[in-house]
Amino acid sequence: MVQTATKLKVAIYVRKSREGEGGAEETLLTQKETLLRLAEQKGYKNPDVFEEIDSSIKWNRPELAKMIAGIEAKKYDRILVSHIDRLGRDIGLLDDIKKLCIEHEVIIETPDNVIKFDDENQELLFGFSSVLSDFEYKRIRQRLNKGKYDAVAIKNRWIGSIPPLGYTWDKNIKQLLVNPEEKKIVRKMVELALLGYSSRQIADKINQLGYRSRKGIPFKTDRILKILQNRVYLGESKYESKRLKRTAIAKGTHEAIIAEEEFNQIQAQFKSRISKENLQSLGIKSPLNKLLVCGICKKVMTIQLNNKVRKTGRNYSFYQIRPCRHQIDLDTKCHNGGLAIYKVENAVLEALKLYKLELEQTLVSLLAEDTSDIENTLKSNLEGLETNLAKQERKAKRLLDLYLDEELDKDSYQKKKKALEDTISALKNEISLIQSKLDSMDASTQVDKVKGIIDMIENFEEMELEEQNATLKLIVSSIVFTKTADTNNEPVIDIKWREL
Ligand SMILES: [Zn+2]
C-alpha cells in the first residue's frame, strides 16, 4: 500500500530568482503560494516552509541547510520546489541532495514533475538535466565517459577505484604497481589452480596457509574465481563504456602477475570443472575418478563399491571398476570387464615413477641445450637492425623536408622515397623474423613445466585423494582400460599422458 498523503511530512523550499532568471512573476510569494496550493491538492498537511530571503549570497543558504538537516533527521518524505533549479545550479550540491534523497527515500515534487531517484532514466528525463540545458547535461555525462574511455584507450592507463589484490596504485605516475606481499597470494592461487585445484579447494588451501584479504577476512570461492578470471593480472586494462557502446582494452599498462599461458590454462580447467564440481563434493572414491576410459567403447568407466559381506559378518567390500555394459548398437553391448580399483591404482603409480625418470632425462637435455650464445647473437643482430631502422626513418623525414622546401623535385623525391620505403619494410620484416626466433628459443618455460611435473609426481603419494585426482588430471588425459577375452581376461592399462 502507498502511504496515505496525510501522513507524509513535507518541506517546501522557496528561493528568490536572480534577475532575469525566472521573470518578474516568480517572486518568493508566488512560489510559496503555488507550492502551498500543490501541497493542499495532494493532501499534504502542515508543510514546513523554508524561505531563502537573501538571494545574493550564493554559497551560504541557511534555509537550505536547515532543510537538509531535516532530511538527514528523516523528517521529510517530500520536498516541494517550484523548479529544481531553486535548490541550486551547482552540480556538486545537486548531486549531494540527490544522494541524500536516495538515502532517505525522499521524493522531490515540482508543479510539473515528480522526481524519484530510484529510476536513473527518470533522473535524466525530468530531473537535474533541466537545470542545465539538456544538451549540456548530456555532454558532461558523455565527457565523463569519454574521459575514462580515453584514459584506457589512449593513455594506456588502468582506471578504477580500488586496485586489485596484488597491486597498489601510484597516483604520481598513475600506474598500478606490484605489491610484493599481495602478489604472493595471487601467485599461490595461480599455482594451485594450475595444479588442478577447484576454486573451493584453492580458497581452503589459501586460508589454511594463513592468507587473508585486505580486510583481514578469509577468501571465499567467488573471490578466488574473480581474481583468477580477471585479465588485469595479465597487465591489461579495460573500460567498458555503455554510453559509448565500446570497450577499450589496453595491454601492458602495468606489470603482469599471471602469464597469458597460465591464464588460458586456468580458464580451460575451470570451464571443464563446473559440471564436475557437484560430483567432487560427494567425495571421490579413487585418484582415478573420471579418468578411466573403456578400451572397447571409449566411454568413461565408473568406480563402484562392490559389497561383499561374508557370513561371518566381516566386511570385505572394495571399490572396483564397474564392468562396462554400454549399449554399442541395437544388439551389441560392450563387454569390457571390471577390476578392483587398487590394482589399477598401483599400476598407475608404477607408471608415474617411470614417467618421472623419463621427464628427468628430458630436463637434462633441455638444460644442456644451452641456447644463450645463439640468443645473444640474435639479440645483437636485432639491436643493429633497430638502429638502422630508426636511421632510415629519420632519412625519410628529412627527405620530405627537402621536398617541402623545394630543394628536391617531385620525381626524384618519389624515387628516393620509394627506395627508402623498400629498405624500411625489409628491415621491419627482418626484425619481426628475429623477434619470433628469439621468442621460440625461450626454453625456460618448458624447463619450469617439466620441473613442476616432476615435483608433483615426487609428492604424489603424500597427497590427499582429491589432490591426487586433480594432479593426475593435469598429467594424464585418460587411462584406457581393457579386460576382455581378447586380452585373455588380463587387464591392459594404457595411460595417455598429456602433452607438455
Ligand atoms: Zn565399454
Short mmCIF file of C-alpha atoms and ligand atoms in Angstrom, two decimals:
data_model
loop_
_atom_site.label_atom_id
_atom_site.label_comp_id
_atom_site.label_asym_id
_atom_site.label_seq_id
_atom_site.Cartn_x
_atom_site.Cartn_y
_atom_site.Cartn_z
CA MET A 1 0.00 0.00 0.00
CA VAL A 2 1.03 3.54 -0.73
CA GLN A 3 1.45 5.74 2.28
CA THR A 4 -1.52 7.95 2.76
CA ALA A 5 -0.88 11.54 1.81
CA THR A 6 -1.93 12.89 5.16
CA LYS A 7 0.85 11.03 6.93
CA LEU A 8 3.56 12.34 4.62
CA LYS A 9 5.71 15.08 6.05
CA VAL A 10 6.53 17.74 3.52
CA ALA A 11 9.05 20.57 3.21
CA ILE A 12 8.56 23.49 0.88
CA TYR A 13 11.63 25.34 -0.28
CA VAL A 14 11.49 28.73 -2.00
CA ARG A 15 14.26 30.96 -3.16
CA LYS A 16 14.17 34.25 -4.98
CA SER A 17 15.22 34.22 -8.61
CA ARG A 18 18.14 36.23 -9.69
CA GLU A 19 17.23 38.97 -12.11
CA GLY A 20 16.12 37.76 -15.47
CA GLU A 21 16.12 34.20 -14.35
CA GLY A 22 12.50 33.45 -13.69
CA GLY A 23 10.76 36.60 -14.76
CA ALA A 24 9.03 39.11 -12.61
CA GLU A 25 6.10 36.85 -11.74
CA GLU A 26 8.01 34.26 -9.90
CA THR A 27 8.53 36.16 -6.70
CA LEU A 28 9.01 34.46 -3.39
CA LEU A 29 5.36 34.96 -2.68
CA THR A 30 4.08 33.37 -5.86
CA GLN A 31 6.48 30.47 -5.44
CA LYS A 32 5.25 29.90 -1.95
CA GLU A 33 1.58 30.22 -2.92
CA THR A 34 1.95 27.82 -5.83
CA LEU A 35 3.61 25.23 -3.65
CA LEU A 36 1.18 25.58 -0.78
CA ARG A 37 -1.63 25.05 -3.26
CA LEU A 38 0.17 21.97 -4.62
CA ALA A 39 0.51 20.60 -1.09
CA GLU A 40 -3.14 21.19 -0.46
CA GLN A 41 -4.18 19.48 -3.69
CA LYS A 42 -2.13 16.44 -2.80
CA GLY A 43 -3.39 16.34 0.73
CA TYR A 44 -0.07 17.09 2.41
CA LYS A 45 -0.80 18.57 5.80
CA ASN A 46 1.17 21.30 7.59
CA PRO A 47 4.22 21.62 5.37
CA ASP A 48 7.36 23.24 6.76
CA VAL A 49 8.27 26.24 4.65
CA PHE A 50 11.89 27.25 4.11
CA GLU A 51 12.25 30.70 2.62
CA GLU A 52 15.63 31.84 1.44
CA ILE A 53 15.33 35.58 1.77
CA ASP A 54 18.70 36.76 0.62
CA SER A 55 19.35 35.63 -2.91
CA SER A 56 22.63 37.44 -3.29
CA ILE A 57 24.58 35.08 -1.06
CA LYS A 58 25.31 32.26 -3.39
CA TRP A 59 27.08 29.74 -1.22
CA ASN A 60 25.56 30.37 2.12
CA ARG A 61 21.94 29.43 2.25
CA PRO A 62 20.85 28.94 5.84
CA GLU A 63 17.32 27.81 4.98
CA LEU A 64 18.55 25.15 2.60
CA ALA A 65 20.98 23.99 5.28
CA LYS A 66 18.10 23.72 7.75
CA MET A 67 16.02 21.74 5.32
CA ILE A 68 18.93 19.40 4.56
CA ALA A 69 19.38 18.86 8.29
CA GLY A 70 15.69 17.96 8.39
CA ILE A 71 16.12 15.42 5.58
CA GLU A 72 19.04 13.92 7.43
CA ALA A 73 16.93 13.67 10.54
CA LYS A 74 14.39 11.72 8.44
CA LYS A 75 11.83 14.42 8.99
CA TYR A 76 10.57 14.63 5.40
CA ASP A 77 9.10 12.35 2.78
CA ARG A 78 8.61 15.02 0.13
CA ILE A 79 10.33 18.23 -0.92
CA LEU A 80 8.29 20.69 -2.92
CA VAL A 81 10.05 23.25 -5.09
CA SER A 82 8.75 25.32 -7.98
CA HIS A 83 11.64 24.21 -10.13
CA ILE A 84 14.62 22.05 -9.47
CA ASP A 85 16.96 24.98 -10.02
CA ARG A 86 15.55 26.61 -6.85
CA LEU A 87 17.63 24.07 -4.96
CA GLY A 88 20.75 25.14 -6.77
CA ARG A 89 22.60 25.20 -10.01
CA ASP A 90 25.79 23.74 -8.76
CA ILE A 91 26.13 20.14 -9.91
CA GLY A 92 28.08 19.15 -6.83
CA LEU A 93 25.41 20.47 -4.50
CA LEU A 94 22.62 18.91 -6.54
CA ASP A 95 24.42 15.62 -6.51
CA ASP A 96 24.69 15.77 -2.73
CA ILE A 97 20.97 16.49 -2.45
CA LYS A 98 20.23 13.66 -4.81
CA LYS A 99 22.26 11.22 -2.72
CA LEU A 100 20.55 12.44 0.39
CA CYS A 101 17.14 11.90 -1.20
CA ILE A 102 18.06 8.41 -2.27
CA GLU A 103 19.35 7.57 1.17
CA HIS A 104 16.28 8.83 2.98
CA GLU A 105 13.77 7.90 0.28
CA VAL A 106 12.71 11.46 -0.26
CA ILE A 107 10.79 12.38 -3.40
CA ILE A 108 11.07 15.84 -4.92
CA GLU A 109 7.94 17.32 -6.43
CA THR A 110 7.53 20.34 -8.65
CA PRO A 111 4.25 21.54 -10.15
CA ASP A 112 5.26 19.68 -13.34
CA ASN A 113 7.20 16.69 -12.14
CA VAL A 114 7.66 14.05 -9.50
CA ILE A 115 11.27 13.11 -9.23
CA LYS A 116 12.11 9.74 -7.75
CA PHE A 117 15.74 8.93 -7.79
CA ASP A 118 15.40 5.19 -7.86
CA ASP A 119 14.93 5.40 -11.59
CA GLU A 120 18.02 6.51 -13.42
CA ASN A 121 16.25 7.29 -16.64
CA GLN A 122 13.77 9.46 -14.91
CA GLU A 123 16.57 11.41 -13.37
CA LEU A 124 17.75 12.10 -16.89
CA LEU A 125 14.36 12.85 -18.32
CA PHE A 126 12.81 15.11 -15.75
CA GLY A 127 15.32 15.73 -13.10
CA PHE A 128 18.55 17.53 -12.88
CA SER A 129 19.09 17.66 -16.59
CA SER A 130 16.66 20.54 -16.68
CA VAL A 131 18.94 22.62 -14.51
CA LEU A 132 21.46 22.77 -17.23
CA SER A 133 20.18 22.64 -20.70
CA ASP A 134 19.52 19.11 -21.74
CA PHE A 135 22.28 19.25 -24.26
CA GLU A 136 24.84 20.47 -21.81
CA TYR A 137 23.95 17.80 -19.32
CA LYS A 138 24.36 15.04 -21.82
CA ARG A 139 27.64 16.48 -22.94
CA ILE A 140 29.00 16.41 -19.42
CA ARG A 141 27.95 12.79 -18.99
CA GLN A 142 29.47 11.94 -22.31
CA ARG A 143 32.67 13.72 -21.44
CA LEU A 144 32.99 11.85 -18.16
CA ASN A 145 32.50 8.61 -20.01
CA LYS A 146 34.77 9.51 -22.82
CA GLY A 147 37.42 10.63 -20.35
CA LYS A 148 37.52 7.20 -18.82
CA TYR A 149 37.43 5.54 -22.17
CA ASP A 150 40.32 7.62 -23.43
CA ALA A 151 42.32 7.05 -20.29
CA VAL A 152 42.35 3.40 -21.18
CA ALA A 153 42.36 3.58 -24.95
CA ILE A 154 44.77 6.41 -25.48
CA LYS A 155 46.69 6.96 -22.32
CA ASN A 156 47.15 3.28 -21.61
CA ARG A 157 46.11 3.55 -18.06
CA TRP A 158 44.27 1.42 -15.58
CA ILE A 159 41.21 3.14 -14.20
CA GLY A 160 39.24 2.01 -11.24
CA SER A 161 38.73 2.90 -7.65
CA ILE A 162 40.28 0.04 -5.72
CA PRO A 163 43.47 -1.55 -7.03
CA PRO A 164 43.08 -5.31 -7.48
CA LEU A 165 44.73 -7.61 -4.95
CA GLY A 166 48.40 -7.80 -5.83
CA TYR A 167 48.69 -4.17 -6.82
CA THR A 168 48.88 -0.72 -5.35
CA TRP A 169 48.05 2.49 -7.16
CA ASP A 170 50.81 5.01 -7.61
CA LYS A 171 48.97 8.27 -8.09
CA ASN A 172 52.11 10.14 -9.16
CA ILE A 173 52.86 8.02 -12.18
CA LYS A 174 49.20 6.94 -12.45
CA GLN A 175 50.03 3.28 -12.67
CA LEU A 176 49.40 0.03 -10.86
CA LEU A 177 52.50 -1.22 -9.11
CA VAL A 178 53.03 -4.77 -7.92
CA ASN A 179 52.56 -5.18 -4.21
CA PRO A 180 55.05 -7.96 -3.41
CA GLU A 181 53.20 -9.29 -0.37
CA GLU A 182 49.85 -9.47 -2.13
CA LYS A 183 51.41 -10.80 -5.29
CA LYS A 184 52.48 -13.86 -3.28
CA ILE A 185 48.84 -14.63 -2.54
CA VAL A 186 47.77 -14.27 -6.16
CA ARG A 187 50.67 -16.41 -7.32
CA LYS A 188 49.75 -19.07 -4.77
CA MET A 189 46.22 -19.12 -6.19
CA VAL A 190 47.61 -19.46 -9.70
CA GLU A 191 49.92 -22.27 -8.63
CA LEU A 192 47.08 -24.19 -7.04
CA ALA A 193 44.77 -23.60 -9.97
CA LEU A 194 47.40 -24.91 -12.35
CA LEU A 195 47.70 -27.98 -10.15
CA GLY A 196 44.08 -28.67 -10.91
CA TYR A 197 42.54 -27.44 -7.67
CA SER A 198 38.96 -26.19 -7.82
CA SER A 199 38.21 -22.65 -6.66
CA ARG A 200 36.76 -24.05 -3.45
CA GLN A 201 39.88 -26.09 -2.79
CA ILE A 202 42.04 -23.07 -3.55
CA ALA A 203 40.11 -20.97 -1.07
CA ASP A 204 40.51 -23.65 1.61
CA LYS A 205 44.21 -24.02 0.97
CA ILE A 206 44.92 -20.28 0.85
CA ASN A 207 43.04 -19.76 4.09
CA GLN A 208 44.80 -22.72 5.71
CA LEU A 209 48.11 -21.16 4.80
CA GLY A 210 47.04 -18.14 6.79
CA TYR A 211 46.49 -15.72 3.92
CA ARG A 212 43.74 -13.17 4.37
CA SER A 213 42.10 -10.48 2.26
CA ARG A 214 42.97 -6.81 2.74
CA LYS A 215 40.15 -6.59 5.22
CA GLY A 216 41.62 -9.49 7.13
CA ILE A 217 38.90 -11.98 6.27
CA PRO A 218 39.32 -15.46 4.75
CA PHE A 219 39.00 -15.81 0.99
CA LYS A 220 35.77 -17.15 -0.44
CA THR A 221 35.29 -19.22 -3.55
CA ASP A 222 33.79 -16.48 -5.69
CA ARG A 223 36.61 -14.11 -4.80
CA ILE A 224 39.15 -16.68 -5.97
CA LEU A 225 37.23 -17.10 -9.23
CA LYS A 226 37.04 -13.35 -9.76
CA ILE A 227 40.77 -12.94 -9.26
CA LEU A 228 41.75 -15.83 -11.49
CA GLN A 229 39.42 -14.64 -14.26
CA ASN A 230 40.49 -11.02 -14.18
CA ARG A 231 42.62 -10.01 -17.14
CA VAL A 232 44.05 -7.11 -15.16
CA TYR A 233 46.59 -9.65 -13.92
CA LEU A 234 47.84 -10.04 -17.48
CA GLY A 235 48.85 -6.39 -17.40
CA GLU A 236 45.71 -5.33 -19.23
CA SER A 237 43.29 -2.52 -18.50
CA LYS A 238 39.73 -2.43 -19.65
CA TYR A 239 36.97 0.09 -19.67
CA GLU A 240 33.50 -0.74 -20.83
CA SER A 241 31.52 2.30 -21.81
CA LYS A 242 27.84 1.52 -22.00
CA ARG A 243 27.11 5.00 -23.20
CA LEU A 244 29.69 4.93 -25.96
CA LYS A 245 28.91 1.25 -26.61
CA ARG A 246 32.58 0.49 -26.82
CA THR A 247 35.14 -1.38 -24.80
CA ALA A 248 38.66 -0.12 -24.57
CA ILE A 249 41.38 -2.61 -23.79
CA ALA A 250 44.96 -1.56 -23.33
CA LYS A 251 47.75 -4.07 -22.93
CA GLY A 252 50.89 -3.65 -20.91
CA THR A 253 49.57 -0.83 -18.74
CA HIS A 254 51.28 -2.40 -15.74
CA GLU A 255 53.34 -5.41 -14.75
CA ALA A 256 51.56 -8.73 -15.22
CA ILE A 257 51.21 -11.19 -12.36
CA ILE A 258 49.72 -14.02 -14.38
CA ALA A 259 51.17 -15.13 -17.72
CA GLU A 260 48.79 -15.41 -20.66
CA GLU A 261 49.50 -19.12 -20.99
CA GLU A 262 48.75 -19.76 -17.34
CA PHE A 263 45.60 -17.68 -17.59
CA ASN A 264 44.27 -19.64 -20.55
CA GLN A 265 45.02 -22.96 -18.92
CA ILE A 266 43.24 -21.93 -15.74
CA GLN A 267 40.14 -20.80 -17.67
CA ALA A 268 40.01 -24.09 -19.55
CA GLN A 269 40.28 -26.04 -16.30
CA PHE A 270 37.60 -24.02 -14.57
CA LYS A 271 35.29 -24.50 -17.53
CA SER A 272 35.73 -28.26 -17.58
CA ARG A 273 35.26 -28.46 -13.85
CA ILE A 274 31.99 -26.62 -13.44
CA SER A 275 29.98 -29.73 -14.27
CA LYS A 276 32.16 -31.92 -12.10
CA GLU A 277 32.04 -29.77 -9.01
CA ASN A 278 28.94 -31.48 -7.64
CA LEU A 279 30.33 -34.93 -8.08
CA GLN A 280 33.53 -33.95 -6.35
CA SER A 281 31.76 -32.63 -3.35
CA LEU A 282 30.18 -36.04 -2.87
CA GLY A 283 33.64 -37.33 -2.18
CA ILE A 284 35.63 -39.21 -4.72
CA LYS A 285 36.50 -42.84 -4.30
CA SER A 286 39.79 -43.05 -6.13
CA PRO A 287 42.54 -40.86 -7.61
CA LEU A 288 41.46 -42.37 -10.93
CA ASN A 289 38.00 -40.85 -10.68
CA LYS A 290 36.73 -39.76 -14.12
CA LEU A 291 39.97 -40.74 -15.80
CA LEU A 292 39.16 -44.31 -16.76
CA VAL A 293 38.02 -44.90 -20.31
CA CYS A 294 36.68 -48.14 -21.71
CA GLY A 295 39.12 -49.66 -24.23
CA ILE A 296 36.25 -51.09 -26.25
CA CYS A 297 33.54 -48.43 -26.47
CA LYS A 298 35.59 -45.40 -25.29
CA LYS A 299 33.02 -44.38 -22.68
CA VAL A 300 34.09 -43.19 -19.25
CA MET A 301 34.11 -46.10 -16.79
CA THR A 302 32.69 -45.64 -13.30
CA ILE A 303 34.01 -46.78 -9.99
CA GLN A 304 31.56 -48.53 -7.69
CA LEU A 305 31.52 -50.23 -4.34
CA ASN A 306 31.48 -54.00 -4.56
CA ASN A 307 29.55 -55.01 -1.46
CA LYS A 308 30.88 -58.18 -0.01
CA VAL A 309 29.83 -59.08 3.45
CA ARG A 310 30.69 -62.62 4.44
CA LYS A 311 28.53 -64.70 6.66
CA THR A 312 30.99 -64.12 9.46
CA GLY A 313 29.78 -60.53 9.38
CA ARG A 314 33.13 -59.15 8.29
CA ASN A 315 33.02 -56.57 5.57
CA TYR A 316 35.09 -57.36 2.52
CA SER A 317 33.68 -54.56 0.40
CA PHE A 318 36.06 -52.91 -2.07
CA TYR A 319 35.92 -50.38 -4.87
CA GLN A 320 36.09 -51.70 -8.38
CA ILE A 321 35.86 -50.56 -11.94
CA ARG A 322 32.33 -51.32 -12.90
CA PRO A 323 32.26 -53.76 -15.86
CA CYS A 324 31.22 -51.86 -18.97
CA ARG A 325 27.89 -52.94 -20.42
CA HIS A 326 27.28 -49.91 -22.51
CA GLN A 327 24.92 -50.39 -25.45
CA ILE A 328 27.09 -50.11 -28.56
CA ASP A 329 24.28 -50.66 -31.07
CA LEU A 330 20.88 -52.32 -31.13
CA ASP A 331 22.05 -55.83 -30.46
CA THR A 332 25.52 -55.44 -29.03
CA LYS A 333 26.57 -54.42 -25.61
CA CYS A 334 30.08 -53.60 -24.54
CA HIS A 335 31.69 -56.50 -22.74
CA ASN A 336 34.66 -54.89 -21.03
CA GLY A 337 35.39 -56.36 -17.62
CA GLY A 338 35.90 -54.72 -14.25
CA LEU A 339 38.70 -54.89 -11.73
CA ALA A 340 39.44 -53.98 -8.15
CA ILE A 341 40.49 -50.35 -8.34
CA TYR A 342 43.58 -50.67 -6.13
CA LYS A 343 45.18 -52.89 -8.77
CA VAL A 344 44.82 -50.18 -11.40
CA GLU A 345 45.93 -47.53 -8.93
CA ASN A 346 49.12 -49.46 -8.24
CA ALA A 347 49.78 -49.84 -11.93
CA VAL A 348 49.30 -46.10 -12.46
CA LEU A 349 51.66 -45.36 -9.58
CA GLU A 350 54.34 -47.53 -11.15
CA ALA A 351 53.79 -45.83 -14.49
CA LEU A 352 54.12 -42.41 -12.83
CA LYS A 353 57.51 -43.38 -11.44
CA LEU A 354 58.72 -44.47 -14.86
CA TYR A 355 57.33 -41.30 -16.38
CA LYS A 356 59.25 -39.28 -13.84
CA LEU A 357 62.52 -40.92 -14.91
CA GLU A 358 61.67 -40.03 -18.49
CA LEU A 359 60.99 -36.43 -17.54
CA GLU A 360 64.29 -36.20 -15.69
CA GLN A 361 66.02 -37.22 -18.91
CA THR A 362 64.09 -34.55 -20.80
CA LEU A 363 65.11 -32.00 -18.23
CA VAL A 364 68.79 -32.89 -18.57
CA SER A 365 68.69 -32.42 -22.31
CA LEU A 366 66.63 -29.24 -22.04
CA LEU A 367 69.19 -27.78 -19.68
CA ALA A 368 72.11 -28.99 -21.79
CA GLU A 369 70.63 -27.29 -24.80
CA ASP A 370 72.38 -24.08 -23.99
CA THR A 371 71.00 -21.57 -26.40
CA SER A 372 72.41 -18.49 -24.74
CA ASP A 373 75.13 -17.98 -27.40
CA ILE A 374 72.67 -18.07 -30.26
CA GLU A 375 70.31 -15.87 -28.30
CA ASN A 376 72.98 -13.29 -27.71
CA THR A 377 73.88 -13.21 -31.38
CA LEU A 378 70.27 -12.77 -32.34
CA LYS A 379 69.81 -10.03 -29.78
CA SER A 380 72.77 -8.03 -31.05
CA ASN A 381 71.54 -8.51 -34.62
CA LEU A 382 68.22 -7.19 -33.54
CA GLU A 383 69.75 -4.15 -31.92
CA GLY A 384 71.70 -3.34 -35.09
CA LEU A 385 68.60 -3.66 -37.23
CA GLU A 386 66.59 -1.44 -34.94
CA THR A 387 69.24 1.26 -35.02
CA ASN A 388 69.30 1.06 -38.78
CA LEU A 389 65.53 1.26 -38.97
CA ALA A 390 65.48 4.40 -36.84
CA LYS A 391 68.12 5.91 -39.12
CA GLN A 392 66.13 5.13 -42.26
CA GLU A 393 63.01 6.61 -40.74
CA ARG A 394 64.86 9.81 -39.94
CA LYS A 395 66.09 9.89 -43.51
CA ALA A 396 62.57 9.58 -44.81
CA LYS A 397 61.54 12.53 -42.72
CA ARG A 398 64.46 14.63 -43.95
CA LEU A 399 63.63 13.73 -47.49
CA LEU A 400 60.15 15.06 -47.05
CA ASP A 401 61.55 18.28 -45.59
CA LEU A 402 63.78 18.70 -48.61
CA TYR A 403 60.85 18.20 -50.89
CA LEU A 404 58.68 20.63 -48.98
CA ASP A 405 61.47 23.20 -49.03
CA GLU A 406 61.56 22.72 -52.80
CA GLU A 407 65.16 21.60 -52.77
CA LEU A 408 64.08 18.40 -54.47
CA ASP A 409 61.79 17.98 -57.45
CA LYS A 410 58.81 15.70 -57.31
CA ASP A 411 60.24 12.93 -59.49
CA SER A 412 63.46 12.43 -57.63
CA TYR A 413 61.64 12.80 -54.35
CA GLN A 414 59.30 9.98 -55.24
CA LYS A 415 62.11 7.77 -56.48
CA LYS A 416 64.14 8.26 -53.33
CA LYS A 417 61.08 7.86 -51.22
CA LYS A 418 60.24 4.53 -52.85
CA ALA A 419 63.76 3.24 -52.30
CA LEU A 420 63.67 4.26 -48.66
CA GLU A 421 60.29 2.67 -48.11
CA ASP A 422 61.55 -0.60 -49.53
CA THR A 423 64.52 -0.55 -47.20
CA ILE A 424 62.32 0.22 -44.23
CA SER A 425 59.85 -2.54 -44.92
CA ALA A 426 62.69 -5.05 -45.47
CA LEU A 427 64.19 -4.02 -42.15
CA LYS A 428 60.86 -4.42 -40.42
CA ASN A 429 60.43 -7.91 -41.83
CA GLU A 430 63.86 -8.90 -40.67
CA ILE A 431 63.19 -7.55 -37.20
CA SER A 432 59.94 -9.45 -36.76
CA LEU A 433 61.62 -12.63 -38.00
CA ILE A 434 64.39 -12.38 -35.43
CA GLN A 435 61.90 -11.44 -32.77
CA SER A 436 59.86 -14.57 -33.33
CA LYS A 437 63.02 -16.70 -33.40
CA LEU A 438 64.01 -15.27 -30.07
CA ASP A 439 60.57 -15.89 -28.62
CA SER A 440 60.54 -19.53 -29.63
CA MET A 441 64.00 -20.09 -28.18
CA ASP A 442 62.93 -19.40 -24.67
CA ALA A 443 63.40 -22.84 -23.13
CA SER A 444 62.92 -21.66 -19.60
CA THR A 445 59.12 -22.04 -19.62
CA GLN A 446 59.48 -25.63 -20.80
CA VAL A 447 62.08 -26.31 -18.10
CA ASP A 448 59.74 -24.92 -15.46
CA LYS A 449 56.90 -27.08 -16.67
CA VAL A 450 58.93 -30.28 -16.60
CA LYS A 451 60.31 -29.44 -13.17
CA GLY A 452 56.79 -28.77 -11.93
CA ILE A 453 55.50 -32.14 -13.06
CA ILE A 454 58.49 -33.99 -11.60
CA ASP A 455 57.77 -32.21 -8.36
CA MET A 456 54.12 -33.26 -8.42
CA ILE A 457 54.99 -36.90 -9.05
CA GLU A 458 57.50 -36.86 -6.20
CA ASN A 459 54.84 -35.64 -3.79
CA PHE A 460 52.01 -37.68 -5.24
CA GLU A 461 51.85 -40.38 -2.58
CA GLU A 462 51.61 -37.86 0.26
CA MET A 463 48.67 -36.04 -1.31
CA GLU A 464 45.06 -36.35 -0.28
CA LEU A 465 42.75 -38.27 -2.56
CA GLU A 466 41.20 -35.20 -4.18
CA GLU A 467 44.56 -33.61 -4.74
CA GLN A 468 45.88 -36.83 -6.26
CA ASN A 469 42.93 -36.88 -8.59
CA ALA A 470 43.44 -33.24 -9.57
CA THR A 471 47.15 -33.82 -10.13
CA LEU A 472 46.57 -36.88 -12.26
CA LYS A 473 44.11 -34.96 -14.41
CA LEU A 474 46.84 -32.46 -15.01
CA ILE A 475 49.38 -35.02 -16.16
CA VAL A 476 47.14 -37.65 -17.72
CA SER A 477 44.35 -37.11 -20.24
CA SER A 478 42.89 -40.59 -19.81
CA ILE A 479 43.61 -44.14 -18.67
CA VAL A 480 42.31 -46.66 -21.15
CA PHE A 481 41.27 -49.90 -19.51
CA THR A 482 40.61 -53.18 -21.32
CA LYS A 483 39.91 -56.64 -19.90
CA THR A 484 38.19 -59.00 -22.32
CA ALA A 485 38.58 -62.46 -23.80
CA ASP A 486 40.89 -60.86 -26.36
CA THR A 487 43.30 -59.95 -23.61
CA ASN A 488 42.88 -63.38 -22.02
CA ASN A 489 40.95 -61.58 -19.30
CA GLU A 490 44.15 -59.89 -18.21
CA PRO A 491 43.80 -56.15 -17.55
CA VAL A 492 45.55 -53.92 -20.07
CA ILE A 493 46.16 -50.37 -18.97
CA ASP A 494 47.18 -47.68 -21.42
CA ILE A 495 47.96 -44.29 -19.93
CA LYS A 496 47.56 -41.28 -22.23
CA TRP A 497 49.95 -38.63 -20.95
CA ARG A 498 49.16 -35.06 -21.60
CA GLU A 499 51.44 -33.15 -23.91
CA LEU A 500 53.91 -30.99 -22.07
ZN ZN B 1 32.69 -50.15 -22.92
#
